[in-house]
Short mmCIF file of C-alpha atoms in Angstrom, two decimals:
data_model
loop_
_atom_site.label_atom_id
_atom_site.label_comp_id
_atom_site.label_asym_id
_atom_site.label_seq_id
_atom_site.Cartn_x
_atom_site.Cartn_y
_atom_site.Cartn_z
CA UNK A 1 7.66 -24.37 17.84
CA UNK A 2 10.99 -24.10 16.01
CA UNK A 3 11.70 -21.67 13.19
CA UNK A 4 11.64 -24.41 10.50
CA UNK A 5 8.12 -25.46 11.41
CA UNK A 6 7.05 -21.79 11.54
CA UNK A 7 8.39 -21.27 8.03
CA UNK A 8 6.63 -24.38 6.77
CA UNK A 9 3.36 -23.26 8.33
CA UNK A 10 3.65 -19.81 6.78
CA UNK A 11 4.56 -21.33 3.40
CA UNK A 12 1.50 -23.61 3.56
CA UNK A 13 -0.71 -20.64 4.38
CA UNK A 14 0.80 -18.50 1.59
CA UNK A 15 0.18 -21.26 -0.97
CA UNK A 16 -3.38 -21.96 0.13
CA UNK A 17 -6.39 -21.17 -2.05
CA UNK A 18 -7.82 -19.08 0.77
CA UNK A 19 -4.73 -16.89 0.89
CA UNK A 20 -4.73 -16.46 -2.90
CA UNK A 21 -8.42 -15.45 -2.79
CA UNK A 22 -7.82 -13.05 0.09
CA UNK A 23 -4.77 -11.40 -1.44
CA UNK A 24 -6.61 -11.05 -4.78
CA UNK A 25 -9.57 -9.41 -3.03
CA UNK A 26 -7.18 -7.12 -1.11
CA UNK A 27 -5.41 -6.19 -4.37
CA UNK A 28 -8.74 -5.41 -6.05
CA UNK A 29 -9.84 -3.16 -3.21
CA UNK A 30 -6.42 -1.54 -3.10
CA UNK A 31 -6.51 -0.89 -6.84
CA UNK A 32 -9.89 0.86 -6.72
CA UNK A 33 -9.15 2.90 -3.59
CA UNK A 34 -5.65 3.90 -4.64
CA UNK A 35 -6.76 4.92 -8.13
CA UNK A 36 -9.34 7.25 -6.59
CA UNK A 37 -6.71 8.57 -4.15
CA UNK A 38 -4.14 9.13 -6.91
CA UNK A 39 -6.68 11.07 -8.98
CA UNK A 40 -7.60 13.11 -5.91
CA UNK A 41 -4.02 14.05 -5.02
CA UNK A 42 -2.83 14.59 -8.61
CA UNK A 43 -3.15 18.38 -8.43
CA UNK A 44 -0.63 18.39 -5.56
CA UNK A 45 2.10 17.22 -7.94
CA UNK A 46 3.62 19.38 -10.68
CA UNK A 47 2.83 16.84 -13.39
CA UNK A 48 -0.81 17.90 -13.17
CA UNK A 49 -0.03 21.32 -14.66
CA UNK A 50 3.21 20.56 -16.51
CA UNK A 51 2.50 17.13 -17.99
CA UNK A 52 0.76 16.16 -21.20
CA UNK A 53 -2.45 14.13 -20.95
CA UNK A 54 -0.44 11.05 -21.90
CA UNK A 55 2.17 11.72 -19.20
CA UNK A 56 -0.55 12.27 -16.63
CA UNK A 57 -2.34 9.05 -17.62
CA UNK A 58 0.94 7.13 -17.44
CA UNK A 59 1.72 8.62 -14.01
CA UNK A 60 -1.72 7.62 -12.71
CA UNK A 61 -1.35 4.07 -14.05
CA UNK A 62 2.25 3.75 -12.82
CA UNK A 63 1.53 5.13 -9.36
CA UNK A 64 -1.63 3.07 -8.91
CA UNK A 65 0.20 -0.11 -9.97
CA UNK A 66 2.95 0.73 -7.47
CA UNK A 67 0.34 1.31 -4.77
CA UNK A 68 -1.15 -2.12 -5.44
CA UNK A 69 2.31 -3.70 -5.12
CA UNK A 70 2.83 -1.89 -1.81
CA UNK A 71 -0.63 -2.99 -0.65
CA UNK A 72 -0.03 -6.63 -1.58
CA UNK A 73 3.34 -6.52 0.17
CA UNK A 74 1.68 -5.09 3.26
CA UNK A 75 -0.92 -7.87 3.12
CA UNK A 76 1.86 -10.48 3.03
CA UNK A 77 3.62 -8.76 5.93
CA UNK A 78 0.30 -8.92 7.79
CA UNK A 79 0.28 -12.67 7.10
CA UNK A 80 3.81 -12.99 8.50
CA UNK A 81 2.89 -11.02 11.62
CA UNK A 82 -0.38 -12.81 12.32
CA UNK A 83 0.29 -16.22 10.72
CA UNK A 84 -3.27 -16.01 9.39
CA UNK A 85 -4.37 -15.79 5.75
CA UNK A 86 -7.60 -14.21 6.94
CA UNK A 87 -5.98 -11.60 9.18
CA UNK A 88 -8.31 -8.77 8.05
CA UNK A 89 -11.11 -10.76 9.72
CA UNK A 90 -9.33 -12.70 12.46
CA UNK A 91 -6.55 -10.25 13.50
CA UNK A 92 -7.44 -6.86 11.99
CA UNK A 93 -5.65 -4.74 14.57
CA UNK A 94 -2.26 -6.43 14.34
CA UNK A 95 -2.43 -7.03 10.59
CA UNK A 96 -3.78 -3.53 10.02
CA UNK A 97 -1.01 -1.95 12.09
CA UNK A 98 1.56 -3.88 10.06
CA UNK A 99 -0.10 -2.85 6.77
CA UNK A 100 -0.23 0.82 7.78
CA UNK A 101 3.32 0.95 9.14
CA UNK A 102 4.85 -0.89 6.19
CA UNK A 103 2.96 1.31 3.71
CA UNK A 104 4.08 4.44 5.57
CA UNK A 105 7.69 3.27 5.77
CA UNK A 106 7.89 2.56 2.06
CA UNK A 107 6.10 5.82 1.19
CA UNK A 108 8.50 7.92 3.26
CA UNK A 109 11.45 6.28 1.51
CA UNK A 110 9.89 6.51 -1.96
CA UNK A 111 8.74 10.12 -1.66
CA UNK A 112 12.10 11.22 -0.25
CA UNK A 113 14.02 9.37 -2.95
CA UNK A 114 11.83 10.43 -5.88
CA UNK A 115 11.37 14.06 -4.82
CA UNK A 116 14.76 14.89 -3.35
CA UNK A 117 17.22 12.38 -4.82
CA UNK A 118 16.13 11.46 -8.36
CA UNK A 119 13.72 14.32 -9.10
CA UNK A 120 11.27 11.84 -10.64
CA UNK A 121 8.39 13.96 -9.37
CA UNK A 122 7.86 17.14 -7.41
CA UNK A 123 5.23 18.74 -5.25
CA UNK A 124 3.32 21.93 -5.94
CA UNK A 125 3.30 24.59 -3.21
CA UNK A 126 -0.21 23.36 -2.32
CA UNK A 127 1.13 20.00 -1.03
CA UNK A 128 1.20 20.10 2.78
CA UNK A 129 4.49 18.67 4.04
CA UNK A 130 5.43 16.73 7.14
CA UNK A 131 9.20 16.77 7.61
CA UNK A 132 9.52 17.43 3.87
CA UNK A 133 7.31 14.51 2.82
CA UNK A 134 3.93 15.11 1.20
CA UNK A 135 1.07 14.71 3.65
CA UNK A 136 -1.35 13.37 1.01
CA UNK A 137 0.71 10.23 0.24
CA UNK A 138 1.28 9.66 3.96
CA UNK A 139 -2.45 9.89 4.66
CA UNK A 140 -3.03 7.45 1.81
CA UNK A 141 -1.37 4.68 3.85
CA UNK A 142 -3.21 5.63 7.02
CA UNK A 143 -6.65 5.72 5.38
CA UNK A 144 -6.61 3.02 2.69
CA UNK A 145 -5.49 -0.10 4.65
CA UNK A 146 -8.36 0.27 7.16
CA UNK A 147 -10.77 0.72 4.24
CA UNK A 148 -9.40 -2.46 2.67
CA UNK A 149 -9.88 -4.26 6.00
CA UNK A 150 -13.47 -2.99 6.19
CA UNK A 151 -14.07 -4.17 2.64
CA UNK A 152 -12.61 -7.58 3.40
CA UNK A 153 -14.76 -7.90 6.52
CA UNK A 154 -17.93 -7.18 4.48
CA UNK A 155 -17.14 -9.94 1.95
#
């Protein structure tokens, strides 16, 4: 199969009603799970003690929205890797590995950039670090994609 026909096949899949339904379900699960995670890890960031209630609410909304974008991107990367719109059911190991690795890769970049380069946020001393990156946000992308897969498989 040549690369043009592969691209056409992937484009057809990405425009299908099934894919739209699956990515919407994935986004919904990701929203709920990431909101809970963000609330749970909030005390590991300085905004929890230094921010106003409005700043904290904005940070939770902003971070959760960003998490959903990362999750949807990881779902699409799973589609590209598996060539299946239903990869959480048909190819959960490959698609899940892609979702986890892509989420981790982006999180490492984002945490490094925002903590050490731009100073957009900072950790409290309670945040466990792995090579200078917060362990809680790293675990987020190891734990949540498999939970999304499990949720998709129960649908």
